Amino acid sequence: MDVPRAGIGRITAAVVAMAAILPYLTIKILWLTGDMVGVTAPSLMNSATIVGLNAMTFGMDLVGLLLALAFTMRWGMRLPAWLVLLPIWVGIGLLSQILVSLPVTLLLEGPGPSARSSSPPGCTWPSTAASRCRASG
């Protein structure tokens, strides 16, 4: 029995999904191998916590890439439902905190910099993005 090939739409969606995720995977690989590209505070990158978080988010990015391919390729239809749903449920659990807390924070503190912080909302975590937020805010 011949299985029809994936159409141009599916192939395009798979390529776009891979192109969107590969930069994140690349930066995580670079950071995990000791490269300090894009890092403004190299001392942070040496802590076990940051290395562990980078490894965890690398795994999450890899799962996201595999899910994107599963949704766009025919072999994804043969996967058991739990294998596809489990990472989605975990992602919803992680993102639901932001979904709930961001509107509350914006209501309480307003859209500008808060009185307690000199950086805009969402720019208070210790990362290179926070240093860019402080520089632009």
Short mmCIF file of N, CA and C in Angstrom, two decimals:
data_model
loop_
_atom_site.label_atom_id
_atom_site.label_comp_id
_atom_site.label_asym_id
_atom_site.label_seq_id
_atom_site.Cartn_x
_atom_site.Cartn_y
_atom_site.Cartn_z
N MET A 1 0.84 -1.17 0.00
CA MET A 1 0.00 0.00 0.00
C MET A 1 0.90 1.24 0.00
N ASP A 2 0.69 2.09 -0.95
CA ASP A 2 1.46 3.32 -1.05
C ASP A 2 0.87 4.40 -0.16
N VAL A 3 1.73 4.99 0.64
CA VAL A 3 1.32 6.10 1.50
C VAL A 3 1.62 7.39 0.75
N PRO A 4 0.61 8.26 0.60
CA PRO A 4 0.88 9.51 -0.13
C PRO A 4 1.92 10.36 0.60
N ARG A 5 2.73 11.04 -0.19
CA ARG A 5 3.77 11.88 0.38
C ARG A 5 3.16 13.13 1.00
N ALA A 6 3.91 13.73 1.89
CA ALA A 6 3.45 14.97 2.53
C ALA A 6 3.38 16.08 1.48
N GLY A 7 2.34 16.88 1.57
CA GLY A 7 2.16 17.98 0.63
C GLY A 7 3.10 19.14 0.95
N ILE A 8 3.10 20.10 0.06
CA ILE A 8 3.99 21.26 0.21
C ILE A 8 3.63 22.06 1.47
N GLY A 9 2.37 22.10 1.84
CA GLY A 9 1.96 22.83 3.04
C GLY A 9 2.55 22.23 4.30
N ARG A 10 2.51 20.90 4.40
CA ARG A 10 3.07 20.22 5.58
C ARG A 10 4.59 20.38 5.63
N ILE A 11 5.21 20.24 4.49
CA ILE A 11 6.67 20.37 4.46
C ILE A 11 7.08 21.79 4.83
N THR A 12 6.35 22.78 4.31
CA THR A 12 6.64 24.17 4.63
C THR A 12 6.45 24.43 6.12
N ALA A 13 5.36 23.90 6.70
CA ALA A 13 5.11 24.08 8.13
C ALA A 13 6.21 23.44 8.96
N ALA A 14 6.70 22.27 8.55
CA ALA A 14 7.77 21.60 9.28
C ALA A 14 9.07 22.40 9.20
N VAL A 15 9.38 22.92 8.03
CA VAL A 15 10.61 23.69 7.87
C VAL A 15 10.54 24.99 8.68
N VAL A 16 9.39 25.66 8.67
CA VAL A 16 9.23 26.90 9.44
C VAL A 16 9.34 26.60 10.94
N ALA A 17 8.74 25.51 11.39
CA ALA A 17 8.83 25.14 12.81
C ALA A 17 10.26 24.85 13.22
N MET A 18 10.99 24.11 12.37
CA MET A 18 12.39 23.82 12.69
C MET A 18 13.23 25.10 12.68
N ALA A 19 12.97 25.97 11.71
CA ALA A 19 13.73 27.22 11.63
C ALA A 19 13.46 28.11 12.84
N ALA A 20 12.26 28.04 13.40
CA ALA A 20 11.93 28.86 14.56
C ALA A 20 12.57 28.32 15.83
N ILE A 21 12.75 27.03 15.95
CA ILE A 21 13.25 26.43 17.18
C ILE A 21 14.77 26.26 17.18
N LEU A 22 15.38 26.09 16.02
CA LEU A 22 16.82 25.83 15.96
C LEU A 22 17.69 26.92 16.58
N PRO A 23 17.38 28.21 16.48
CA PRO A 23 18.22 29.19 17.18
C PRO A 23 18.27 28.98 18.69
N TYR A 24 17.13 28.61 19.28
CA TYR A 24 17.11 28.36 20.73
C TYR A 24 17.95 27.13 21.07
N LEU A 25 17.82 26.08 20.28
CA LEU A 25 18.63 24.89 20.52
C LEU A 25 20.12 25.20 20.37
N THR A 26 20.45 26.00 19.37
CA THR A 26 21.85 26.35 19.13
C THR A 26 22.44 27.13 20.30
N ILE A 27 21.72 28.14 20.79
CA ILE A 27 22.25 28.94 21.90
C ILE A 27 22.39 28.09 23.16
N LYS A 28 21.46 27.18 23.38
CA LYS A 28 21.56 26.30 24.56
C LYS A 28 22.75 25.37 24.44
N ILE A 29 22.99 24.83 23.24
CA ILE A 29 24.16 23.97 23.04
C ILE A 29 25.45 24.77 23.28
N LEU A 30 25.50 25.98 22.75
CA LEU A 30 26.69 26.81 22.95
C LEU A 30 26.91 27.09 24.43
N TRP A 31 25.85 27.46 25.14
CA TRP A 31 25.99 27.77 26.57
C TRP A 31 26.39 26.53 27.37
N LEU A 32 25.80 25.38 27.03
CA LEU A 32 26.12 24.16 27.78
C LEU A 32 27.54 23.67 27.51
N THR A 33 28.11 24.05 26.38
CA THR A 33 29.48 23.65 26.07
C THR A 33 30.51 24.69 26.51
N GLY A 34 30.04 25.75 27.18
CA GLY A 34 30.97 26.71 27.76
C GLY A 34 31.15 27.99 26.97
N ASP A 35 30.54 28.12 25.83
CA ASP A 35 30.65 29.36 25.05
C ASP A 35 29.83 30.45 25.74
N MET A 36 30.34 31.65 25.79
CA MET A 36 29.66 32.75 26.48
C MET A 36 29.02 33.74 25.51
N VAL A 37 28.66 33.29 24.32
CA VAL A 37 28.07 34.18 23.33
C VAL A 37 26.78 34.80 23.88
N GLY A 38 26.70 36.12 23.81
CA GLY A 38 25.51 36.84 24.25
C GLY A 38 25.36 37.01 25.75
N VAL A 39 26.31 36.54 26.52
CA VAL A 39 26.22 36.60 27.98
C VAL A 39 26.96 37.85 28.47
N THR A 40 26.27 38.65 29.27
CA THR A 40 26.90 39.85 29.81
C THR A 40 27.48 39.63 31.20
N ALA A 41 27.05 38.57 31.87
CA ALA A 41 27.58 38.25 33.20
C ALA A 41 28.05 36.79 33.21
N PRO A 42 29.29 36.54 32.75
CA PRO A 42 29.77 35.15 32.66
C PRO A 42 29.77 34.40 33.99
N SER A 43 29.85 35.11 35.11
CA SER A 43 29.86 34.42 36.40
C SER A 43 28.54 33.69 36.65
N LEU A 44 27.45 34.18 36.10
CA LEU A 44 26.17 33.50 36.26
C LEU A 44 26.15 32.15 35.55
N MET A 45 26.83 32.06 34.42
CA MET A 45 26.78 30.85 33.60
C MET A 45 27.52 29.69 34.23
N ASN A 46 28.34 29.93 35.24
CA ASN A 46 29.11 28.86 35.86
C ASN A 46 28.37 28.19 37.01
N SER A 47 27.26 28.74 37.44
CA SER A 47 26.55 28.14 38.56
C SER A 47 25.81 26.88 38.11
N ALA A 48 25.72 25.94 39.02
CA ALA A 48 25.05 24.67 38.71
C ALA A 48 23.58 24.88 38.39
N THR A 49 22.96 25.87 39.01
CA THR A 49 21.55 26.15 38.77
C THR A 49 21.33 26.57 37.32
N ILE A 50 22.14 27.48 36.83
CA ILE A 50 21.98 27.96 35.46
C ILE A 50 22.28 26.85 34.46
N VAL A 51 23.30 26.05 34.73
CA VAL A 51 23.62 24.93 33.84
C VAL A 51 22.45 23.94 33.82
N GLY A 52 21.88 23.66 34.98
CA GLY A 52 20.72 22.77 35.04
C GLY A 52 19.52 23.33 34.31
N LEU A 53 19.26 24.63 34.49
CA LEU A 53 18.14 25.25 33.79
C LEU A 53 18.37 25.28 32.29
N ASN A 54 19.59 25.53 31.86
CA ASN A 54 19.90 25.49 30.43
C ASN A 54 19.69 24.09 29.86
N ALA A 55 20.10 23.08 30.60
CA ALA A 55 19.89 21.70 30.15
C ALA A 55 18.41 21.37 30.08
N MET A 56 17.66 21.83 31.08
CA MET A 56 16.22 21.56 31.09
C MET A 56 15.52 22.27 29.92
N THR A 57 15.86 23.53 29.68
CA THR A 57 15.20 24.25 28.59
C THR A 57 15.67 23.73 27.23
N PHE A 58 16.90 23.21 27.15
CA PHE A 58 17.32 22.55 25.92
C PHE A 58 16.42 21.35 25.64
N GLY A 59 16.17 20.56 26.67
CA GLY A 59 15.27 19.41 26.52
C GLY A 59 13.86 19.83 26.13
N MET A 60 13.39 20.92 26.72
CA MET A 60 12.05 21.41 26.39
C MET A 60 12.00 21.89 24.93
N ASP A 61 13.05 22.56 24.48
CA ASP A 61 13.11 23.01 23.09
C ASP A 61 13.14 21.82 22.14
N LEU A 62 13.89 20.79 22.51
CA LEU A 62 13.97 19.60 21.67
C LEU A 62 12.61 18.90 21.59
N VAL A 63 11.91 18.81 22.70
CA VAL A 63 10.56 18.23 22.70
C VAL A 63 9.63 19.08 21.85
N GLY A 64 9.76 20.40 21.92
CA GLY A 64 8.95 21.29 21.09
C GLY A 64 9.21 21.06 19.61
N LEU A 65 10.47 20.85 19.25
CA LEU A 65 10.82 20.57 17.86
C LEU A 65 10.19 19.26 17.41
N LEU A 66 10.29 18.23 18.25
CA LEU A 66 9.70 16.93 17.91
C LEU A 66 8.18 17.00 17.81
N LEU A 67 7.56 17.78 18.70
CA LEU A 67 6.11 17.95 18.62
C LEU A 67 5.69 18.67 17.34
N ALA A 68 6.45 19.70 16.97
CA ALA A 68 6.14 20.42 15.74
C ALA A 68 6.25 19.48 14.54
N LEU A 69 7.27 18.64 14.53
CA LEU A 69 7.41 17.68 13.45
C LEU A 69 6.30 16.63 13.48
N ALA A 70 5.91 16.20 14.68
CA ALA A 70 4.83 15.22 14.80
C ALA A 70 3.50 15.78 14.29
N PHE A 71 3.28 17.08 14.49
CA PHE A 71 2.05 17.69 14.01
C PHE A 71 2.06 17.94 12.51
N THR A 72 3.23 17.99 11.92
CA THR A 72 3.29 18.31 10.49
C THR A 72 3.63 17.11 9.61
N MET A 73 4.11 16.04 10.19
CA MET A 73 4.47 14.86 9.40
C MET A 73 3.48 13.73 9.63
N ARG A 74 3.36 12.87 8.64
CA ARG A 74 2.39 11.78 8.69
C ARG A 74 2.69 10.79 9.81
N TRP A 75 3.96 10.58 10.16
CA TRP A 75 4.29 9.62 11.22
C TRP A 75 3.77 10.08 12.57
N GLY A 76 3.49 11.36 12.71
CA GLY A 76 2.94 11.86 13.96
C GLY A 76 1.55 11.34 14.26
N MET A 77 0.84 10.92 13.22
CA MET A 77 -0.51 10.39 13.43
C MET A 77 -0.48 9.01 14.08
N ARG A 78 0.66 8.35 14.03
CA ARG A 78 0.79 7.02 14.63
C ARG A 78 1.24 7.06 16.08
N LEU A 79 1.58 8.24 16.59
CA LEU A 79 2.03 8.36 17.98
C LEU A 79 0.86 8.18 18.93
N PRO A 80 1.10 7.57 20.08
CA PRO A 80 0.02 7.47 21.07
C PRO A 80 -0.34 8.86 21.60
N ALA A 81 -1.60 9.04 21.94
CA ALA A 81 -2.09 10.36 22.36
C ALA A 81 -1.34 10.88 23.59
N TRP A 82 -1.03 10.01 24.55
CA TRP A 82 -0.37 10.47 25.77
C TRP A 82 1.01 11.04 25.48
N LEU A 83 1.69 10.51 24.46
CA LEU A 83 3.03 10.98 24.13
C LEU A 83 3.01 12.40 23.58
N VAL A 84 1.91 12.76 22.94
CA VAL A 84 1.77 14.11 22.41
C VAL A 84 1.18 15.04 23.47
N LEU A 85 0.23 14.54 24.25
CA LEU A 85 -0.47 15.38 25.22
C LEU A 85 0.37 15.71 26.45
N LEU A 86 1.22 14.80 26.89
CA LEU A 86 2.00 15.03 28.11
C LEU A 86 2.84 16.31 28.03
N PRO A 87 3.65 16.52 26.98
CA PRO A 87 4.42 17.77 26.93
C PRO A 87 3.54 19.01 26.79
N ILE A 88 2.40 18.85 26.15
CA ILE A 88 1.48 19.99 26.03
C ILE A 88 0.92 20.36 27.40
N TRP A 89 0.54 19.36 28.18
CA TRP A 89 0.02 19.63 29.52
C TRP A 89 1.09 20.25 30.41
N VAL A 90 2.31 19.77 30.32
CA VAL A 90 3.39 20.35 31.11
C VAL A 90 3.61 21.81 30.70
N GLY A 91 3.62 22.08 29.41
CA GLY A 91 3.78 23.45 28.93
C GLY A 91 2.66 24.36 29.39
N ILE A 92 1.44 23.86 29.37
CA ILE A 92 0.31 24.65 29.86
C ILE A 92 0.48 24.94 31.34
N GLY A 93 0.94 23.95 32.10
CA GLY A 93 1.16 24.16 33.54
C GLY A 93 2.21 25.22 33.80
N LEU A 94 3.28 25.22 33.00
CA LEU A 94 4.34 26.21 33.20
C LEU A 94 3.90 27.60 32.75
N LEU A 95 3.17 27.69 31.66
CA LEU A 95 2.77 29.00 31.13
C LEU A 95 1.55 29.58 31.83
N SER A 96 0.75 28.75 32.48
CA SER A 96 -0.45 29.26 33.13
C SER A 96 -0.12 30.25 34.26
N GLN A 97 1.04 30.09 34.88
CA GLN A 97 1.45 31.03 35.93
C GLN A 97 1.60 32.44 35.35
N ILE A 98 2.19 32.52 34.17
CA ILE A 98 2.37 33.82 33.52
C ILE A 98 1.02 34.36 33.08
N LEU A 99 0.17 33.50 32.54
CA LEU A 99 -1.14 33.92 32.07
C LEU A 99 -1.97 34.53 33.19
N VAL A 100 -1.84 33.98 34.39
CA VAL A 100 -2.60 34.48 35.52
C VAL A 100 -1.92 35.70 36.16
N SER A 101 -0.61 35.66 36.31
CA SER A 101 0.07 36.71 37.06
C SER A 101 0.32 37.99 36.27
N LEU A 102 0.48 37.90 34.97
CA LEU A 102 0.79 39.11 34.20
C LEU A 102 -0.34 40.14 34.23
N PRO A 103 -1.61 39.76 33.99
CA PRO A 103 -2.66 40.78 34.08
C PRO A 103 -2.79 41.37 35.48
N VAL A 104 -2.62 40.54 36.51
CA VAL A 104 -2.70 41.03 37.88
C VAL A 104 -1.57 42.02 38.14
N THR A 105 -0.37 41.69 37.71
CA THR A 105 0.78 42.58 37.89
C THR A 105 0.57 43.89 37.15
N LEU A 106 0.08 43.81 35.92
CA LEU A 106 -0.16 45.03 35.16
C LEU A 106 -1.25 45.89 35.79
N LEU A 107 -2.27 45.26 36.38
CA LEU A 107 -3.31 46.02 37.07
C LEU A 107 -2.78 46.70 38.32
N LEU A 108 -1.96 45.99 39.08
CA LEU A 108 -1.46 46.54 40.33
C LEU A 108 -0.35 47.55 40.13
N GLU A 109 0.55 47.30 39.18
CA GLU A 109 1.72 48.16 39.00
C GLU A 109 1.63 49.07 37.79
N GLY A 110 0.73 48.78 36.86
CA GLY A 110 0.62 49.58 35.65
C GLY A 110 1.61 49.11 34.60
N PRO A 111 1.46 49.60 33.38
CA PRO A 111 2.33 49.12 32.30
C PRO A 111 3.75 49.69 32.31
N GLY A 112 4.01 50.73 33.07
CA GLY A 112 5.35 51.34 33.11
C GLY A 112 6.23 50.69 34.15
N PRO A 113 7.41 51.24 34.38
CA PRO A 113 8.29 50.70 35.43
C PRO A 113 7.62 50.84 36.81
N SER A 114 7.82 49.82 37.64
CA SER A 114 7.19 49.85 38.96
C SER A 114 7.96 50.78 39.89
N ALA A 115 7.32 51.13 40.99
CA ALA A 115 7.95 52.01 41.97
C ALA A 115 9.11 51.31 42.66
N ARG A 116 9.02 49.97 42.77
CA ARG A 116 10.08 49.21 43.45
C ARG A 116 11.25 48.90 42.55
N SER A 117 11.06 49.00 41.25
CA SER A 117 12.11 48.59 40.32
C SER A 117 12.32 49.67 39.26
N SER A 118 13.53 49.77 38.79
CA SER A 118 13.82 50.74 37.74
C SER A 118 13.66 50.12 36.35
N SER A 119 13.32 48.82 36.28
CA SER A 119 13.16 48.17 34.98
C SER A 119 11.69 47.93 34.68
N PRO A 120 11.34 47.84 33.39
CA PRO A 120 9.95 47.60 33.01
C PRO A 120 9.45 46.26 33.52
N PRO A 121 8.11 46.05 33.60
CA PRO A 121 7.57 44.76 34.05
C PRO A 121 8.08 43.63 33.18
N GLY A 122 8.37 42.50 33.78
CA GLY A 122 8.85 41.36 33.04
C GLY A 122 10.35 41.36 32.82
N CYS A 123 11.04 42.39 33.25
CA CYS A 123 12.48 42.49 33.02
C CYS A 123 13.26 42.39 34.32
N THR A 124 12.77 41.64 35.26
CA THR A 124 13.43 41.59 36.57
C THR A 124 14.17 40.29 36.82
N TRP A 125 14.14 39.34 35.92
CA TRP A 125 14.82 38.08 36.15
C TRP A 125 16.28 38.18 35.75
N PRO A 126 17.13 37.36 36.39
CA PRO A 126 18.57 37.48 36.14
C PRO A 126 19.00 36.80 34.85
N SER A 127 18.99 37.53 33.78
CA SER A 127 19.45 36.98 32.51
C SER A 127 19.99 38.09 31.65
N THR A 128 20.44 37.72 30.49
CA THR A 128 20.95 38.75 29.57
C THR A 128 19.82 39.63 29.10
N ALA A 129 18.59 39.09 29.03
CA ALA A 129 17.46 39.91 28.61
C ALA A 129 17.18 41.00 29.64
N ALA A 130 17.37 40.69 30.93
CA ALA A 130 17.14 41.69 31.94
C ALA A 130 18.12 42.86 31.80
N SER A 131 19.36 42.56 31.46
CA SER A 131 20.31 43.65 31.28
C SER A 131 19.95 44.49 30.06
N ARG A 132 19.42 43.87 29.03
CA ARG A 132 18.96 44.64 27.87
C ARG A 132 17.74 45.47 28.23
N CYS A 133 16.84 44.93 29.07
CA CYS A 133 15.65 45.66 29.50
C CYS A 133 16.06 46.91 30.28
N ARG A 134 17.05 46.75 31.19
CA ARG A 134 17.48 47.89 31.98
C ARG A 134 18.13 48.94 31.09
N ALA A 135 18.85 48.48 30.08
CA ALA A 135 19.53 49.44 29.18
C ALA A 135 18.51 50.19 28.33
N SER A 136 17.41 49.51 27.94
CA SER A 136 16.44 50.17 27.08
C SER A 136 15.36 50.89 27.88
N GLY A 137 15.17 50.53 29.15
CA GLY A 137 14.09 51.10 29.95
C GLY A 137 14.56 52.27 30.62
#
